[in-house]
Amino acid sequence: MDKILVLDFGGQYNQLIARRVRSNSVYAEIKPYNKISCSEIKSAGYKGIIFTGGPNSVYDKKSPHYSPEILGLGIPILGICYGHQLLSYLAGGEIAPAQSGSEYGKTRLFVRNNALFKDVPGVSNCFMSHTDYVKTLPEGFIGIAETENCPSAAICNEAKKLYGVQFHPEVTHTEYGEQILKNFIFDICKCCPDWQMDDFIEKSVEKYRNELKGKRVLLALSGGVDSSVAAVLLHKAIGENLVCVFVDHGLLRKDEGDYVENTIGKKLGVNLIRVNAKDRFLARLAGVKQPEDKRHIIGEEFIRTFEAEARKLGKIDVLAQGTIYPDVIESGKGDSAVIKSHHNVGGLPDVMSFESIVEPLRDLFKDEVREVGLKLGIPKELVFRQPFPGPGLGVRVIGEITEEKLKLLKEADAVFRNEIDRLDFNKRPNQYFAVITDTKSVGVMGDARTYGYTVVLRAIDTDDFMTADWSRLPYELFETASSRITNEIKGITRVVYDITSKPPATVEWE
Ligand code: XMP
């Protein structure tokens, strides 16, 4: 299989670059610049290399660099933004701060006739974000595009198949970015488009059928997209030898436990054991008010419950996990502060011993996992479900988790989701749910005074969940949701909408 290396210098669009390559049916792998050597690159057989952007200037002492040897491997290279400057620098060019200052945003791009710009018009828009520029081209290079403020918007050494672009072809603001990447992948690197999800399924099934022959495999099914797809894929390979344990901690959304059991277990035929552990979890959580304490208890209790169930199963050889590619790749960026301990429920039980671990989805991006899920016959509503935190509704019941608050929350959340699910799929927020506060307030119903909980509705639009904006939903939707919640659910007197972005707030309330 042909593959492209995305050499990561810490830019913010690196995953996007790899996904763009993959959407052309060519496999792309991201590696941090300091985790792969020239000889490893050579022996891995990449057909092309893309140097990513990055926040630095090549002359900064701490800026990420690479050995110039890479330019002589005979593998085509495309440098993007910082990658373009680094490529030029390594080839002997001179980089300097742009005289006209930073260039940022949509910019007119003028290109000349070149393999990289096949089917790209002479004038189009591109997305620029830079302060430095390539002042003097390295020997053997020619300029092939410019903008008003940047004479070296694209350069190349055709004989050596080395290309650099100051702009970002991977973002949609660059009108012909997709075409430019296609030209690089197919015309310059001569890749064959042989990365397809049908092939992926077929090859994985064959691989695991051989590798796991006669072995018993255990998987912790959460009901989320990743573990469900991993389960169905492995079931196709090894059938009954895969055992899935689904711990229902009672903190799932309304009817969710039954839905997972029916869909994955009954409809798709996966060997699934559902453990109804609500009482056990609620007993441990009684009186606990602090969010991080709740997370810790839920995570730990999950492992204990899972272990106890696994022990009943006798000898298990292999543990399977739904790890996906973004969990695996290490970005070139530094460490960031921990705001919440997002330890996923379903972490590896450390006292259990397995011969090995299999992670059938570790090469896939989320959208590829979804494509595989659909091809495996998993229903659309499960494949495209919104993210749900491991500690579940435990972090959406503010303060102590009581049976009463949990029940009210499940009902209110179901109403809100039900109203949003009436919107067209592409108009729905990326995540939407209800939160029950610890605050009670007075209401009136008929002629009587009521006193009940306040529920918060939260809906956000986001690309990556690192930052998010609150969703501008139609007023009519709020009206219906609010009156349904207060009329249909006894015990809730007030409904409010959260209009805080992230930052400064987080998505979840706890
Ligand atoms: P925050 O609240 O950190 O949420 O802005 C960002 C995304 O992460 C999810 N989230 C969690 N996921 N375990 C998880 O698996 C957790 O403890 C957890 N806390 C938040 C949240 O739902 C959102 O999608």
Coordinates of C-alpha atoms and ligand atoms in Angstrom, one line a residue:
M1 CA 0.0 0.0 0.0
D2 CA 1.4 3.4 -1.0
K3 CA 1.7 5.9 1.9
I4 CA 2.6 9.5 2.6
L5 CA 4.5 10.7 5.7
V6 CA 3.2 13.8 7.4
L7 CA 6.2 15.0 9.3
D8 CA 4.8 17.0 12.2
F9 CA 6.6 20.2 13.2
G10 CA 3.8 21.3 15.6
G11 CA 1.3 23.0 13.3
Q12 CA -2.4 23.1 14.2
Y13 CA -3.7 21.6 11.0
N14 CA -1.5 18.4 11.0
Q15 CA -4.3 16.0 11.4
L16 CA -6.3 17.8 8.8
I17 CA -3.4 17.3 6.3
A18 CA -3.4 13.6 6.9
R19 CA -7.1 13.4 6.6
R20 CA -7.1 15.3 3.3
V21 CA -4.5 12.8 1.9
R22 CA -6.6 9.9 3.1
S23 CA -9.8 11.2 1.6
N24 CA -8.0 10.7 -1.7
S25 CA -7.7 7.0 -0.8
V26 CA -4.0 7.3 0.0
Y27 CA -2.8 6.2 3.4
A28 CA -1.1 9.0 5.4
E29 CA 0.8 8.7 8.7
I30 CA 1.7 11.5 11.1
K31 CA 5.1 11.3 12.9
P32 CA 6.6 13.9 15.2
Y33 CA 9.8 15.3 13.5
N34 CA 11.9 14.1 16.5
K35 CA 10.5 10.5 16.5
I36 CA 11.6 9.3 13.1
S37 CA 15.1 9.2 11.6
C38 CA 16.1 9.6 7.9
S39 CA 17.0 5.9 7.7
E40 CA 13.6 4.9 9.2
I41 CA 11.9 7.1 6.7
K42 CA 13.8 5.5 3.9
S43 CA 13.1 1.9 5.0
A44 CA 9.4 2.6 5.6
G45 CA 9.0 3.1 1.8
Y46 CA 7.0 6.4 1.8
K47 CA 6.1 7.7 -1.6
G48 CA 6.1 11.3 -0.4
I49 CA 6.6 13.5 2.6
I50 CA 4.7 16.5 3.7
F51 CA 6.4 18.9 6.1
T52 CA 3.7 20.5 8.2
G53 CA 3.4 24.1 9.5
G54 CA 4.5 25.1 13.0
P55 CA 4.4 28.1 15.3
N56 CA 8.2 28.9 15.1
S57 CA 10.7 30.8 13.0
V58 CA 13.5 28.6 11.6
Y59 CA 16.1 30.9 13.3
D60 CA 14.6 30.4 16.8
K61 CA 16.9 28.4 19.0
K62 CA 14.0 26.1 20.0
S63 CA 12.5 25.7 16.6
P64 CA 12.1 22.1 15.3
H65 CA 14.7 21.2 12.7
Y66 CA 15.5 18.1 10.6
S67 CA 18.6 16.7 9.0
P68 CA 19.2 18.1 5.5
E69 CA 19.9 14.5 4.5
I70 CA 16.1 14.1 4.1
L71 CA 16.3 16.3 0.9
G72 CA 18.6 13.7 -0.7
L73 CA 16.4 10.6 -0.1
G74 CA 14.9 10.9 -3.6
I75 CA 11.4 11.0 -2.0
P76 CA 9.2 14.0 -3.1
I77 CA 8.6 16.6 -0.4
L78 CA 5.9 19.2 0.0
G79 CA 6.6 21.8 2.7
I80 CA 3.7 23.8 4.0
C81 CA 4.0 27.2 5.8
Y82 CA 6.8 26.6 8.4
G83 CA 7.5 23.4 6.5
H84 CA 8.1 25.4 3.3
Q85 CA 10.5 27.7 5.2
L86 CA 12.3 24.8 6.8
L87 CA 12.7 23.1 3.5
S88 CA 14.1 26.3 1.9
Y89 CA 16.4 26.8 4.9
L90 CA 17.7 23.2 4.7
A91 CA 18.3 23.6 1.0
G92 CA 20.4 26.7 1.6
G93 CA 17.8 29.5 1.2
E94 CA 17.4 32.6 3.4
I95 CA 14.4 33.2 5.6
A96 CA 13.5 36.6 7.0
P97 CA 10.6 38.5 8.6
A98 CA 8.2 39.8 5.8
Q99 CA 8.8 43.5 5.2
S100 CA 5.1 44.1 5.1
G101 CA 4.5 42.3 8.4
S102 CA 2.4 39.2 8.9
E103 CA 0.1 38.0 6.2
Y104 CA -3.1 36.4 7.6
G105 CA -6.3 35.2 6.1
K106 CA -7.8 34.9 2.6
T107 CA -5.2 36.1 0.1
R108 CA -5.1 36.4 -3.7
L109 CA -2.7 33.8 -5.1
F110 CA -1.0 34.1 -8.6
V111 CA 0.4 30.8 -9.9
R112 CA 2.6 29.8 -12.8
N113 CA 2.4 26.7 -14.9
N114 CA 3.7 23.8 -12.9
A115 CA 2.9 20.2 -12.0
L116 CA 1.8 21.3 -8.5
F117 CA -0.7 23.7 -10.0
K118 CA -2.2 21.5 -12.7
D119 CA -5.9 22.5 -13.1
V120 CA -5.4 25.5 -10.8
P121 CA -6.4 28.8 -12.4
G122 CA -3.8 31.6 -12.6
V123 CA -5.6 33.6 -9.9
S124 CA -7.4 32.2 -6.9
N125 CA -7.8 32.6 -3.2
C126 CA -5.5 30.9 -0.6
F127 CA -5.2 31.0 3.2
M128 CA -2.1 32.6 4.5
S129 CA -0.8 32.7 8.1
H130 CA 2.8 33.7 8.4
T131 CA 5.3 36.3 9.6
D132 CA 8.5 35.1 8.0
Y133 CA 9.0 34.4 4.3
V134 CA 11.6 32.8 2.0
K135 CA 13.7 35.9 1.1
T136 CA 16.3 34.1 -1.0
L137 CA 15.5 30.9 -2.8
P138 CA 17.8 28.0 -2.4
E139 CA 20.0 27.2 -5.4
G140 CA 18.2 25.1 -8.0
F141 CA 14.7 26.4 -6.9
I142 CA 12.4 28.6 -8.8
G143 CA 9.4 30.6 -7.7
I144 CA 6.1 29.3 -9.0
A145 CA 3.5 31.4 -7.2
E146 CA 3.2 34.7 -5.4
T147 CA 0.8 36.9 -3.5
E148 CA 0.9 40.7 -3.3
N149 CA 3.1 40.6 -0.2
C150 CA 4.9 37.4 -0.7
P151 CA 7.0 36.8 -3.8
S152 CA 7.8 33.2 -2.7
A153 CA 4.3 31.9 -2.0
A154 CA 5.3 28.7 -3.7
I155 CA 8.7 27.4 -4.9
C156 CA 10.1 24.2 -6.4
N157 CA 13.1 22.2 -7.5
E158 CA 11.4 20.1 -10.1
A159 CA 14.4 17.8 -10.8
K160 CA 14.6 16.8 -7.1
K161 CA 10.8 16.9 -6.6
L162 CA 11.0 19.3 -3.8
Y163 CA 8.1 21.8 -3.4
G164 CA 7.1 24.4 -0.8
V165 CA 4.0 26.5 -0.3
Q166 CA 3.7 29.4 2.1
F167 CA -0.1 29.1 2.2
H168 CA -2.2 26.2 3.7
P169 CA -3.6 23.9 0.9
E170 CA -5.3 21.7 3.6
V171 CA -7.8 24.3 4.8
T172 CA -11.0 25.0 2.9
H173 CA -10.3 28.7 2.5
T174 CA -7.7 27.8 -0.1
E175 CA -10.0 27.4 -3.1
Y176 CA -7.8 24.9 -5.0
G177 CA -6.1 23.4 -2.0
E178 CA -7.6 20.0 -2.6
Q179 CA -6.4 20.0 -6.2
I180 CA -2.9 21.0 -5.2
L181 CA -2.7 18.2 -2.7
K182 CA -4.0 15.8 -5.3
N183 CA -1.4 17.0 -7.8
F184 CA 1.3 16.3 -5.2
I185 CA 0.0 12.9 -4.2
F186 CA -0.8 11.5 -7.6
D187 CA 1.3 13.4 -10.3
I188 CA 4.4 14.1 -8.3
C189 CA 4.5 11.2 -5.8
K190 CA 2.8 8.7 -8.2
C191 CA 0.7 7.2 -5.4
C192 CA -1.9 4.6 -6.1
P193 CA -5.3 5.3 -4.5
D194 CA -5.6 2.0 -2.6
W195 CA -6.6 3.0 0.9
Q196 CA -10.3 2.0 1.0
M197 CA -12.6 1.1 3.8
D198 CA -13.9 -2.0 2.2
D199 CA -10.4 -3.2 1.8
F200 CA -9.6 -2.2 5.3
I201 CA -12.5 -4.3 6.6
E202 CA -11.6 -7.3 4.5
K203 CA -7.9 -7.2 5.4
S204 CA -8.6 -6.7 9.1
V205 CA -11.0 -9.5 9.2
E206 CA -8.5 -11.8 7.5
K207 CA -5.6 -10.6 9.7
Y208 CA -7.5 -11.1 13.0
R209 CA -9.0 -14.4 11.9
N210 CA -5.5 -15.8 11.5
E211 CA -3.8 -14.0 14.4
L212 CA -6.5 -14.7 17.0
K213 CA -7.3 -18.3 15.9
G214 CA -8.4 -20.3 19.0
K215 CA -8.0 -17.3 21.3
R216 CA -10.5 -15.8 23.6
V217 CA -10.7 -12.0 23.3
L218 CA -12.3 -9.6 25.7
L219 CA -13.5 -6.1 24.9
A220 CA -15.0 -3.4 27.2
L221 CA -18.0 -2.1 25.3
S222 CA -19.1 1.4 26.2
G223 CA -21.8 1.9 23.6
G224 CA -19.7 4.7 22.0
V225 CA -18.8 4.7 18.4
D226 CA -15.2 3.4 18.7
S227 CA -15.8 0.4 21.0
S228 CA -18.9 -0.6 19.0
V229 CA -17.1 -0.6 15.7
A230 CA -14.2 -2.5 17.1
A231 CA -16.6 -5.0 18.6
V232 CA -18.5 -5.6 15.3
L233 CA -15.3 -5.8 13.3
L234 CA -13.7 -8.4 15.6
H235 CA -17.0 -10.3 15.8
K236 CA -16.9 -10.6 12.0
A237 CA -13.4 -12.1 12.3
I238 CA -13.6 -14.4 15.3
G239 CA -17.4 -14.7 16.1
E240 CA -18.1 -16.2 19.5
N241 CA -14.5 -16.0 20.6
L242 CA -15.0 -12.3 21.2
V243 CA -16.7 -11.5 24.5
C244 CA -17.9 -8.0 25.1
V245 CA -18.6 -6.8 28.6
F246 CA -20.9 -3.8 28.8
V247 CA -20.9 -2.2 32.2
D248 CA -24.1 -0.3 32.7
H249 CA -23.2 2.0 35.6
G250 CA -26.7 3.5 35.6
L251 CA -25.3 6.9 34.5
L252 CA -26.2 6.4 30.9
R253 CA -28.8 8.4 29.1
K254 CA -32.5 7.3 29.1
D255 CA -33.0 3.9 27.5
E256 CA -29.3 3.8 26.3
G257 CA -28.4 0.6 28.0
D258 CA -31.3 -1.3 26.3
Y259 CA -30.4 0.3 23.0
V260 CA -26.8 -0.8 23.1
E261 CA -27.8 -4.3 24.2
N262 CA -30.4 -4.6 21.5
T263 CA -28.3 -3.1 18.7
I264 CA -24.9 -4.6 19.2
G265 CA -25.9 -7.7 21.0
K266 CA -29.2 -8.8 19.6
K267 CA -29.3 -7.3 16.1
L268 CA -25.6 -7.5 15.2
G269 CA -25.1 -10.8 17.0
V270 CA -22.1 -9.8 19.1
N271 CA -21.5 -12.0 22.2
L272 CA -22.3 -9.4 24.8
I273 CA -22.7 -9.5 28.6
R274 CA -24.5 -6.6 30.1
V275 CA -23.7 -5.9 33.8
N276 CA -26.3 -3.9 35.5
A277 CA -24.2 -2.2 38.2
K278 CA -26.3 0.9 38.9
D279 CA -26.8 0.1 42.6
R280 CA -23.1 -0.6 43.1
F281 CA -22.1 2.7 41.5
L282 CA -24.7 4.8 43.3
A283 CA -23.8 3.3 46.7
R284 CA -20.2 4.3 46.2
L285 CA -21.2 7.8 45.0
A286 CA -23.6 8.5 47.9
G287 CA -22.7 11.8 49.6
V288 CA -19.9 12.6 47.1
K289 CA -20.1 16.1 45.7
Q290 CA -16.8 17.0 44.1
P291 CA -16.5 16.5 40.4
E292 CA -13.0 15.0 40.4
D293 CA -13.9 12.6 43.3
K294 CA -16.9 11.4 41.3
R295 CA -14.7 10.9 38.2
H296 CA -12.2 9.0 40.2
I297 CA -14.8 6.8 41.9
I298 CA -16.6 6.0 38.6
G299 CA -13.4 5.2 36.8
E300 CA -12.2 2.9 39.6
E301 CA -15.5 1.2 40.1
F302 CA -15.8 0.6 36.4
I303 CA -12.5 -1.3 36.4
R304 CA -13.5 -3.3 39.5
T305 CA -16.8 -4.3 38.0
F306 CA -15.2 -5.2 34.7
E307 CA -12.5 -7.3 36.4
A308 CA -15.1 -9.2 38.5
E309 CA -17.1 -10.0 35.3
A310 CA -14.0 -11.0 33.4
R311 CA -12.9 -13.3 36.1
K312 CA -16.1 -15.2 35.8
L313 CA -15.3 -15.9 32.1
G314 CA -12.2 -18.0 32.9
K315 CA -9.1 -17.7 30.7
I316 CA -9.0 -14.7 28.4
D317 CA -6.0 -14.5 26.1
V318 CA -6.3 -11.1 24.5
L319 CA -7.7 -7.7 25.4
A320 CA -9.3 -5.7 22.6
Q321 CA -9.6 -1.9 22.7
G322 CA -11.3 0.7 20.5
T323 CA -8.2 3.1 20.4
I324 CA -8.3 5.3 17.3
Y325 CA -5.5 7.2 15.5
P326 CA -5.9 10.6 17.2
D327 CA -5.4 8.8 20.5
V328 CA -2.2 7.3 19.2
I329 CA -0.4 10.2 17.5
E330 CA 1.8 12.4 19.6
S331 CA 1.6 16.0 18.4
G332 CA 4.8 18.0 18.0
K333 CA 3.5 20.5 20.5
G334 CA 4.4 20.7 24.2
D335 CA 2.4 19.6 27.2
S336 CA -0.7 21.5 28.1
A337 CA -2.3 22.0 31.5
V338 CA -4.7 19.4 32.8
I339 CA -8.2 21.0 33.3
K340 CA -10.1 17.8 34.0
S341 CA -9.0 14.3 34.4
H342 CA -10.5 12.8 31.3
H343 CA -9.5 9.3 32.2
N344 CA -11.8 7.3 30.1
V345 CA -14.0 4.8 31.9
G346 CA -12.8 1.6 30.3
G347 CA -9.1 2.1 31.0
L348 CA -6.9 -1.0 31.1
P349 CA -7.3 -3.0 34.3
D350 CA -3.8 -3.2 35.6
V351 CA -4.1 -6.3 37.7
M352 CA -5.4 -8.5 34.8
S353 CA -2.9 -10.2 32.6
F354 CA -3.3 -10.8 28.9
E355 CA -1.0 -12.2 26.3
S356 CA -1.5 -9.2 24.1
I357 CA -3.8 -6.3 23.2
V358 CA -5.4 -5.7 19.9
E359 CA -6.5 -2.3 18.7
P360 CA -8.1 -2.8 15.3
L361 CA -8.9 0.9 14.7
R362 CA -5.6 2.4 15.8
D363 CA -4.9 3.6 12.2
L364 CA -8.2 5.3 11.6
F365 CA -9.5 8.8 12.1
K366 CA -12.9 9.2 13.5
D367 CA -14.6 9.8 10.2
E368 CA -13.0 6.6 8.9
V369 CA -14.2 4.7 11.9
R370 CA -17.7 6.0 11.2
E371 CA -17.4 4.8 7.5
V372 CA -16.3 1.4 8.7
G373 CA -19.2 1.3 11.2
L374 CA -21.8 2.0 8.5
K375 CA -20.2 -0.5 6.1
L376 CA -20.5 -3.1 9.0
G377 CA -24.2 -2.4 9.3
I378 CA -24.2 -0.5 12.5
P379 CA -27.2 1.9 12.5
K380 CA -26.6 5.5 11.6
E381 CA -27.8 6.9 14.9
L382 CA -25.2 5.0 16.7
V383 CA -22.4 5.7 14.3
F384 CA -23.1 9.4 14.3
R385 CA -24.0 9.8 18.0
Q386 CA -22.6 12.8 19.9
P387 CA -19.7 12.2 22.3
F388 CA -20.6 11.1 25.7
P389 CA -18.2 11.4 28.7
G390 CA -17.0 8.2 30.3
P391 CA -18.4 9.2 33.7
G392 CA -21.7 9.7 32.0
L393 CA -24.5 11.6 33.7
G394 CA -22.4 11.5 36.8
V395 CA -20.8 14.8 35.8
R396 CA -24.1 16.3 34.7
V397 CA -25.8 15.9 38.1
I398 CA -24.3 18.9 40.0
G399 CA -23.4 18.0 43.5
E400 CA -24.5 14.8 45.1
I401 CA -25.9 12.2 42.7
T402 CA -29.3 11.0 44.0
E403 CA -31.8 8.6 42.3
E404 CA -34.3 11.5 42.1
K405 CA -31.9 14.0 40.4
L406 CA -30.7 11.3 38.1
K407 CA -34.2 10.3 37.0
L408 CA -35.2 13.9 36.4
L409 CA -32.1 14.6 34.4
K410 CA -32.6 11.5 32.2
E411 CA -36.1 12.7 31.4
A412 CA -35.2 16.3 30.7
D413 CA -32.2 15.3 28.6
A414 CA -34.3 13.0 26.5
V415 CA -36.8 15.8 25.8
F416 CA -34.1 18.2 24.8
R417 CA -32.3 15.7 22.5
N418 CA -35.7 14.7 21.0
E419 CA -36.4 18.3 20.1
I420 CA -33.0 18.8 18.6
D421 CA -33.1 15.5 16.7
R422 CA -36.0 17.0 14.7
L423 CA -33.6 19.4 13.1
D424 CA -31.8 18.4 9.9
F425 CA -28.7 16.4 10.7
N426 CA -26.3 19.2 9.5
K427 CA -28.1 21.8 11.7
R428 CA -27.7 19.9 14.9
P429 CA -25.0 21.1 17.4
N430 CA -21.9 18.9 17.9
Q431 CA -23.0 18.1 21.4
Y432 CA -26.2 18.8 23.3
F433 CA -27.5 17.7 26.6
A434 CA -29.1 18.7 29.9
V435 CA -27.6 19.2 33.3
I436 CA -29.4 19.2 36.6
T437 CA -28.3 21.7 39.1
D438 CA -28.4 21.6 42.9
T439 CA -30.6 24.7 42.9
K440 CA -34.3 24.5 43.6
S441 CA -36.7 27.4 42.9
V442 CA -40.4 28.2 43.2
G443 CA -42.9 27.7 40.4
V444 CA -46.6 27.8 39.9
M445 CA -48.8 25.2 38.3
G446 CA -52.5 25.7 38.1
D447 CA -53.2 27.5 41.3
A448 CA -50.6 25.7 43.3
R449 CA -47.1 26.6 44.3
T450 CA -44.4 24.2 43.2
Y451 CA -40.8 23.9 44.3
G452 CA -38.4 22.0 42.1
Y453 CA -35.0 21.7 40.4
T454 CA -33.5 24.0 37.8
V455 CA -32.3 22.3 34.7
V456 CA -29.7 23.7 32.3
L457 CA -29.7 23.0 28.6
R458 CA -26.3 23.0 26.9
A459 CA -25.6 22.9 23.2
I460 CA -22.3 23.6 21.5
D461 CA -20.7 24.0 18.1
T462 CA -17.1 22.9 17.8
D463 CA -14.5 21.4 15.5
D464 CA -12.4 19.7 18.1
F465 CA -14.0 20.2 21.5
M466 CA -10.9 22.1 22.6
T467 CA -12.8 25.3 22.0
A468 CA -16.5 25.6 21.5
D469 CA -19.2 28.2 20.9
W470 CA -22.8 27.9 22.3
S471 CA -25.3 27.0 19.7
R472 CA -27.7 29.6 18.3
L473 CA -30.7 27.4 18.3
P474 CA -34.2 28.6 17.1
Y475 CA -36.3 30.2 19.9
E476 CA -39.2 28.0 19.0
L477 CA -37.1 24.9 19.9
F478 CA -36.3 26.4 23.3
E479 CA -40.0 27.2 23.8
T480 CA -41.1 23.7 23.0
A481 CA -38.3 22.0 25.0
S482 CA -38.9 24.3 28.1
S483 CA -42.6 23.8 28.2
R484 CA -42.4 20.1 27.6
I485 CA -39.8 19.7 30.4
T486 CA -41.7 21.7 32.9
N487 CA -45.1 20.1 32.0
E488 CA -44.1 16.5 31.4
I489 CA -41.6 16.2 34.3
K490 CA -42.8 16.7 37.8
G491 CA -40.0 18.1 40.0
I492 CA -38.4 20.5 37.5
T493 CA -39.7 24.1 37.8
R494 CA -37.2 26.1 35.7
V495 CA -35.2 25.6 32.5
V496 CA -32.2 27.8 31.5
Y497 CA -29.9 27.9 28.6
D498 CA -26.1 28.0 28.9
I499 CA -24.7 30.8 26.8
T500 CA -21.0 30.4 27.7
S501 CA -18.3 29.5 25.2
K502 CA -15.3 27.4 25.9
P503 CA -13.1 29.0 27.1
P504 CA -13.8 30.4 29.6
A505 CA -16.3 27.6 30.5
T506 CA -15.8 23.9 29.7
V507 CA -18.4 21.9 27.8
E508 CA -19.4 19.8 30.7
W509 CA -20.5 21.5 33.9
E510 CA -18.3 19.4 36.1
Ligands
XMP1 P1 -14.9 19.7 28.6 O1 -15.9 19.6 29.7 O2 -13.5 19.3 29.1 O3 -15.3 18.6 27.5 O4 -14.8 21.0 27.9 C1 -14.7 18.4 26.3 C2 -15.2 17.1 25.7 O5 -14.8 16.0 26.6 C3 -15.9 15.3 27.1 N1 -15.6 15.0 28.5 C4 -15.2 13.7 28.9 N2 -15.0 12.6 28.2 N3 -14.3 11.5 30.2 C5 -14.6 11.5 28.9 O6 -14.4 10.4 28.3 C6 -14.5 12.6 31.0 O7 -14.3 12.6 32.2 C7 -15.0 13.8 30.3 N4 -15.2 15.1 30.7 C8 -15.6 15.8 29.6 C9 -17.1 16.3 27.0 O8 -18.3 15.5 26.9 C10 -16.8 17.0 25.7 O9 -17.1 16.2 24.6

